[in-house]
JSON list of C-alpha atoms in Angstrom, two decimals:
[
{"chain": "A", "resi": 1, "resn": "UNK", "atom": "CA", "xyz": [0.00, 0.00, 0.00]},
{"chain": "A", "resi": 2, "resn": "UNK", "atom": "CA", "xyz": [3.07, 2.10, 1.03]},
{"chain": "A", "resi": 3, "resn": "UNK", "atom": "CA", "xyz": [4.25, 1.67, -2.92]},
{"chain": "A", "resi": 4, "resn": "UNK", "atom": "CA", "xyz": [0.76, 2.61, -4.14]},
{"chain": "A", "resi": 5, "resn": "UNK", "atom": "CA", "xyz": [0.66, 6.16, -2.24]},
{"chain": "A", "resi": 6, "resn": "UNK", "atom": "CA", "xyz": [4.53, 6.80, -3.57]},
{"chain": "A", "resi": 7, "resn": "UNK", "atom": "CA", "xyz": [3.49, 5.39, -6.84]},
{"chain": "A", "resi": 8, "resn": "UNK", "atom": "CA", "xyz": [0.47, 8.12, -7.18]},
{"chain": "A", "resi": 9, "resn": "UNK", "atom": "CA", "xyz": [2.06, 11.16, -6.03]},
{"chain": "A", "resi": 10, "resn": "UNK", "atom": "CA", "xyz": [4.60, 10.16, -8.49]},
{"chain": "A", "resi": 11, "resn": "UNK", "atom": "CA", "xyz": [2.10, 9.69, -11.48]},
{"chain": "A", "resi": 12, "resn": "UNK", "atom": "CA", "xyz": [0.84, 13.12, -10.09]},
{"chain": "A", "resi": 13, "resn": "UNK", "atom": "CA", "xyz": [3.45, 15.19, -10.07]},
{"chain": "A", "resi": 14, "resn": "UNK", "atom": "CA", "xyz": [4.69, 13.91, -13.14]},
{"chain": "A", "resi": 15, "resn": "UNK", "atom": "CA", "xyz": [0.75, 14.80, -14.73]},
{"chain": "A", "resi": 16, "resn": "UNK", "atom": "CA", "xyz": [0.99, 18.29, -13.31]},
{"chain": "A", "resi": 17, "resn": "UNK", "atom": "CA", "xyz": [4.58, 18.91, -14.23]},
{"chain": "A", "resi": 18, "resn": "UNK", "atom": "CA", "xyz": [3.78, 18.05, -18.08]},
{"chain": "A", "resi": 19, "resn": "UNK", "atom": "CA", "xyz": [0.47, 20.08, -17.85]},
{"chain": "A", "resi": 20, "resn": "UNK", "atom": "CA", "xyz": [2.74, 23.05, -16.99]},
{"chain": "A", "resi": 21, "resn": "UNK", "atom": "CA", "xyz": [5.32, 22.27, -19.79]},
{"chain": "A", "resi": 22, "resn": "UNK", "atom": "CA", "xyz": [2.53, 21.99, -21.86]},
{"chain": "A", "resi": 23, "resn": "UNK", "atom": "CA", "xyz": [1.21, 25.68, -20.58]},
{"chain": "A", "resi": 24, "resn": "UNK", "atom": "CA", "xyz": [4.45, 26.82, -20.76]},
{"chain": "A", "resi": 25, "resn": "UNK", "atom": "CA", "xyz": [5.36, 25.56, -24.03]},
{"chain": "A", "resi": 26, "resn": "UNK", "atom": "CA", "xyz": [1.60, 26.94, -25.39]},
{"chain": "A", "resi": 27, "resn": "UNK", "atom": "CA", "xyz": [1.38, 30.39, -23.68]},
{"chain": "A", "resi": 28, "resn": "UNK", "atom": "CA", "xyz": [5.27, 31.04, -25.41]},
{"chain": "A", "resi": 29, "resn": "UNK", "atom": "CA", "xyz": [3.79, 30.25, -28.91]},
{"chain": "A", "resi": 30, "resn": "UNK", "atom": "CA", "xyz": [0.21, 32.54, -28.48]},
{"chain": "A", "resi": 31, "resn": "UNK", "atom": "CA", "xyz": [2.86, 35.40, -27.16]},
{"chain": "A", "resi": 32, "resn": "UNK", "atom": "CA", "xyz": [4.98, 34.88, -30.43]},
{"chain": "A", "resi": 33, "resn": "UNK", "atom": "CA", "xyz": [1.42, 35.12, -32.47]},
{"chain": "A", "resi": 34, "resn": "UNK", "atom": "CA", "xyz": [0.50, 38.36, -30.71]},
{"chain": "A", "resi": 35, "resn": "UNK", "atom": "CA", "xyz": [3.79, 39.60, -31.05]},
{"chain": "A", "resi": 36, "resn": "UNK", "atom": "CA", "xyz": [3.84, 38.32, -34.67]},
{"chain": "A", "resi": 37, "resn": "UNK", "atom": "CA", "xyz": [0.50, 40.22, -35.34]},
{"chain": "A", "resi": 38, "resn": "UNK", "atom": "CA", "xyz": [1.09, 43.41, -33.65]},
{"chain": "A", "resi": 39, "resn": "UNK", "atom": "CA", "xyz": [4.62, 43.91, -35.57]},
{"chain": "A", "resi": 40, "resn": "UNK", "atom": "CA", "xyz": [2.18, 43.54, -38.83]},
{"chain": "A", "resi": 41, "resn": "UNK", "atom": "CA", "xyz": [0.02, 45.72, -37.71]},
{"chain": "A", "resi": 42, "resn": "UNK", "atom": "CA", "xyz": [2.27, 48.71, -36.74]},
{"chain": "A", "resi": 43, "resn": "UNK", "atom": "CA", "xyz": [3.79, 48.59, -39.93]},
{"chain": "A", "resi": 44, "resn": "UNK", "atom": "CA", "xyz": [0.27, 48.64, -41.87]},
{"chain": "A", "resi": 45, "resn": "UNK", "atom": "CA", "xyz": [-0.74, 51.58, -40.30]},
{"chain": "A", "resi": 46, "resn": "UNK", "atom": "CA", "xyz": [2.45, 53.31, -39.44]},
{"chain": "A", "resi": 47, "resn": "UNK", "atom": "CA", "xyz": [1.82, 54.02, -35.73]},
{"chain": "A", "resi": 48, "resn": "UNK", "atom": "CA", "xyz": [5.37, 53.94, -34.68]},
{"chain": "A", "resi": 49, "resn": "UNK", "atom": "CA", "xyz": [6.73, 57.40, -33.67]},
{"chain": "A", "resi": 50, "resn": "UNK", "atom": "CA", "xyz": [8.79, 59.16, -36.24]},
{"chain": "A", "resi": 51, "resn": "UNK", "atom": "CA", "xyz": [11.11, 62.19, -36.07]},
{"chain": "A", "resi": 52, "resn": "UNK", "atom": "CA", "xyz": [10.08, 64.52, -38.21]},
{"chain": "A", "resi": 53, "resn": "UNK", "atom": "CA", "xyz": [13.27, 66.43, -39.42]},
{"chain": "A", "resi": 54, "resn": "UNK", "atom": "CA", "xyz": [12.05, 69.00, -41.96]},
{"chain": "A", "resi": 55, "resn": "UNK", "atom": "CA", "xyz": [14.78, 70.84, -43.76]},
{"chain": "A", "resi": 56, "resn": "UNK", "atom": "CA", "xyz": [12.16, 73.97, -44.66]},
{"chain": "A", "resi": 57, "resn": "UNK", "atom": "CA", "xyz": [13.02, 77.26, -42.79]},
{"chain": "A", "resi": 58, "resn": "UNK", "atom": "CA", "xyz": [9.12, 77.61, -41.73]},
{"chain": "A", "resi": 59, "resn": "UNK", "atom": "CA", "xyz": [8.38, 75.59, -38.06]},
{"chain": "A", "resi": 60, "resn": "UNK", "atom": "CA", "xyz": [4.77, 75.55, -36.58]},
{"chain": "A", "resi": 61, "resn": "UNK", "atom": "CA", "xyz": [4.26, 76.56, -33.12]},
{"chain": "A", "resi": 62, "resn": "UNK", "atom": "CA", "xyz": [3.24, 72.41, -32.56]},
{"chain": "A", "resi": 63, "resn": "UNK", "atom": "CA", "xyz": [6.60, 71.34, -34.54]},
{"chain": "A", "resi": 64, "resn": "UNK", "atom": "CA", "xyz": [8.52, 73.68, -32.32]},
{"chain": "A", "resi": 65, "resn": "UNK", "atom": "CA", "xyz": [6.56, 72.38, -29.02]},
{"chain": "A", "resi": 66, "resn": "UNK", "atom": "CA", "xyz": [7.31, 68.67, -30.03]},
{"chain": "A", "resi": 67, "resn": "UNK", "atom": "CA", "xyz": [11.02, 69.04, -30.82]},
{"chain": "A", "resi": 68, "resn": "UNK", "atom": "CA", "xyz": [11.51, 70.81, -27.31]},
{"chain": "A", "resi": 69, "resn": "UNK", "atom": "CA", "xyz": [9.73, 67.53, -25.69]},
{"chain": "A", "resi": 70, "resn": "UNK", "atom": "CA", "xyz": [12.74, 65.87, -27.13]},
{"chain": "A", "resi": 71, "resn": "UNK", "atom": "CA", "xyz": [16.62, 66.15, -25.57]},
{"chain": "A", "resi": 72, "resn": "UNK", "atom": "CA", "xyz": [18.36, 69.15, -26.71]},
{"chain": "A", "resi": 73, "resn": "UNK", "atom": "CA", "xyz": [21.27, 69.06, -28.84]},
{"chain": "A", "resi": 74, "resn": "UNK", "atom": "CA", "xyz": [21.84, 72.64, -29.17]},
{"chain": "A", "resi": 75, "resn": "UNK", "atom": "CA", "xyz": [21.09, 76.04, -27.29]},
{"chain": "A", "resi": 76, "resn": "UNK", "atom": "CA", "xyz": [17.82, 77.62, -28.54]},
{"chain": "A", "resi": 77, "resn": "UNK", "atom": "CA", "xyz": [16.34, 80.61, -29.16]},
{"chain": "A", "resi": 78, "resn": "UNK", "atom": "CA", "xyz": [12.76, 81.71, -29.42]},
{"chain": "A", "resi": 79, "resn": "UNK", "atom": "CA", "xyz": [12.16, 85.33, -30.15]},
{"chain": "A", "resi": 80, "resn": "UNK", "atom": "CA", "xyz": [15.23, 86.57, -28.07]},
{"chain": "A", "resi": 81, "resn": "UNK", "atom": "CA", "xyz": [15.03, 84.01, -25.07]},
{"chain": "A", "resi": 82, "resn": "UNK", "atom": "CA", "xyz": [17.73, 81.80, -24.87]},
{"chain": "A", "resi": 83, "resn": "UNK", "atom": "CA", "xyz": [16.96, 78.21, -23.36]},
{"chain": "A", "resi": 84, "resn": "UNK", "atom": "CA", "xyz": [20.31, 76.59, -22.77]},
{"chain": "A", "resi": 85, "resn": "UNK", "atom": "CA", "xyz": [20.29, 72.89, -23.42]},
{"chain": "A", "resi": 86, "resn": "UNK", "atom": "CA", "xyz": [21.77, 72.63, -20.02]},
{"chain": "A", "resi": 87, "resn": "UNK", "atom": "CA", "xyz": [19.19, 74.20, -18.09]},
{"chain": "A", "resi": 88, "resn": "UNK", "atom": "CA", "xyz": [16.29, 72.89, -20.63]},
{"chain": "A", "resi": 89, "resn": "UNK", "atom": "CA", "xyz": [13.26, 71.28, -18.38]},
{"chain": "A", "resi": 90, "resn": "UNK", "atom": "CA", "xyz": [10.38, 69.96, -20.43]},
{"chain": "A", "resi": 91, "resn": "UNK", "atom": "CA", "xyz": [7.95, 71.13, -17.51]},
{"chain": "A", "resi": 92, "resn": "UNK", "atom": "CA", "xyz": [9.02, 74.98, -18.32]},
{"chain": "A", "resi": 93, "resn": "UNK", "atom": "CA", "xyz": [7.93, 74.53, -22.12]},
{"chain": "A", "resi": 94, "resn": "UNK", "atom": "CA", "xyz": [4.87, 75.96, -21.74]},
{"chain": "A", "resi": 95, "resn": "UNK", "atom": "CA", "xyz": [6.83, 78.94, -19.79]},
{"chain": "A", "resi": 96, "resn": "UNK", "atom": "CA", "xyz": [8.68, 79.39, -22.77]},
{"chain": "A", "resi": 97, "resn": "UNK", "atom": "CA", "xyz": [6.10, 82.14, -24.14]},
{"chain": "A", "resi": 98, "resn": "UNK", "atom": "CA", "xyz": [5.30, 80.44, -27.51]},
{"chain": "A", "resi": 99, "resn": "UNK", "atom": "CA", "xyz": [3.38, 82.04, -29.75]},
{"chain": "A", "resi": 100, "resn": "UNK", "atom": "CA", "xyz": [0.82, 80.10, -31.86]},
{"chain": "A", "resi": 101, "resn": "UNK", "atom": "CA", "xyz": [2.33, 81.27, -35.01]},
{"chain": "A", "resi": 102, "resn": "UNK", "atom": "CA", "xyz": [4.74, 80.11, -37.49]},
{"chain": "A", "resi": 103, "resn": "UNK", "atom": "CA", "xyz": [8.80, 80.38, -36.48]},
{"chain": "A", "resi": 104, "resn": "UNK", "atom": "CA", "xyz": [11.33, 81.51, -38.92]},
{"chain": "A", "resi": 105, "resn": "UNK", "atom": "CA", "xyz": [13.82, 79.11, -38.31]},
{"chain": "A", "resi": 106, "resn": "UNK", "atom": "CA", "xyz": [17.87, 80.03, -38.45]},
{"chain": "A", "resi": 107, "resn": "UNK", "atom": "CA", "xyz": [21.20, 78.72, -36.65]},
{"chain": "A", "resi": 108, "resn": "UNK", "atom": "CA", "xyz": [24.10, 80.20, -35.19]},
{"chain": "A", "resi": 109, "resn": "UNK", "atom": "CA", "xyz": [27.43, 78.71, -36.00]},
{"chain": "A", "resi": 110, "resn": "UNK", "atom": "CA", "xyz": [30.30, 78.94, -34.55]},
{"chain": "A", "resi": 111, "resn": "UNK", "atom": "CA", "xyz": [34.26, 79.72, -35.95]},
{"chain": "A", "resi": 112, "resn": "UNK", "atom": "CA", "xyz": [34.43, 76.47, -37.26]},
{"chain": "A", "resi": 113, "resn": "UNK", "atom": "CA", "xyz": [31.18, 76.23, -38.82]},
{"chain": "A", "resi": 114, "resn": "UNK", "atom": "CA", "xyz": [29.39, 74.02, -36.10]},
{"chain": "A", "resi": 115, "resn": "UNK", "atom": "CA", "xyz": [26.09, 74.68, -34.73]},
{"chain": "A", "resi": 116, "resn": "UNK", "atom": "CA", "xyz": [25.82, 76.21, -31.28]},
{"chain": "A", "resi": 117, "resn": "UNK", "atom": "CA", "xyz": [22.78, 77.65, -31.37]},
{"chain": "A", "resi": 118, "resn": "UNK", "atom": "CA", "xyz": [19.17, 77.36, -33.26]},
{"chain": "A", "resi": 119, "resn": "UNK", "atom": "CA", "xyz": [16.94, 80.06, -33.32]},
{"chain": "A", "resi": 120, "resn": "UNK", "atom": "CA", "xyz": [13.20, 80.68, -33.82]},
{"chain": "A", "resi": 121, "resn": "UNK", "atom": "CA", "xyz": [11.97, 84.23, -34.79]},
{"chain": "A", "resi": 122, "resn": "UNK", "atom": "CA", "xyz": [8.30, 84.85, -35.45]},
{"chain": "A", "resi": 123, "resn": "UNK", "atom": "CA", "xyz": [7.51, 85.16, -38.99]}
]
């Protein structure tokens, strides 16, 4: 009888240890699926973010907004305030005084002909 019991749990833990290879091994491949199908459908409808990097002189008041949501590279300037890319908080945009209008949109170079500074001027 002894044998029997040690037999059973046995048999059992066996059962339950396939059932959760089994689960294991079937949750991995409906994960793949999902994953399989949501890659397909980002690319269909484009829904990934996207830089936009527009080499036209002419910003919008949202395309200037968005780029300063992003980590500055350079110093800017909008209509004579200087926002150092040091000092740049993305809480303070909106203390920024931006106009809803469109920017003119020059740099500032340096001796060498590098970038130090972009600025926005109402247009």
């Amino acid at each position: 009888m002894e044998n029997v019991a040690k037999f059973l749990k046995i048999a059992f833990s066996m059962i339950l240890f396939m059932v959760g290879i089994i689960y294991i091994s079937f949750s991995a491949k409906t994960h793949h699926k999902v994953i399989t199908h949501l890659r397909e459908e980002v690319k269909e409808n484009e829904v990934l973010y996207q830089q936009y990097v527009s080499d036209e002189k002419l910003v919008s008041k949202s395309e200037l907004v968005a780029s300063l949501f992003q980590t500055l590279e350079y110093d800017v300037e909008i209509n004579g305030t200087t926002i150092r890319k040091q000092d740049h908080n993305v809480e303070n945009i909106f203390t920024y005084g931006i106009k809803n209008t469109e920017y003119q949109k020059t740099y500032a170079y340096d001796s060498k002909g590098n970038i130090i500074k972009i600025i926005f001027t109402e247009h």
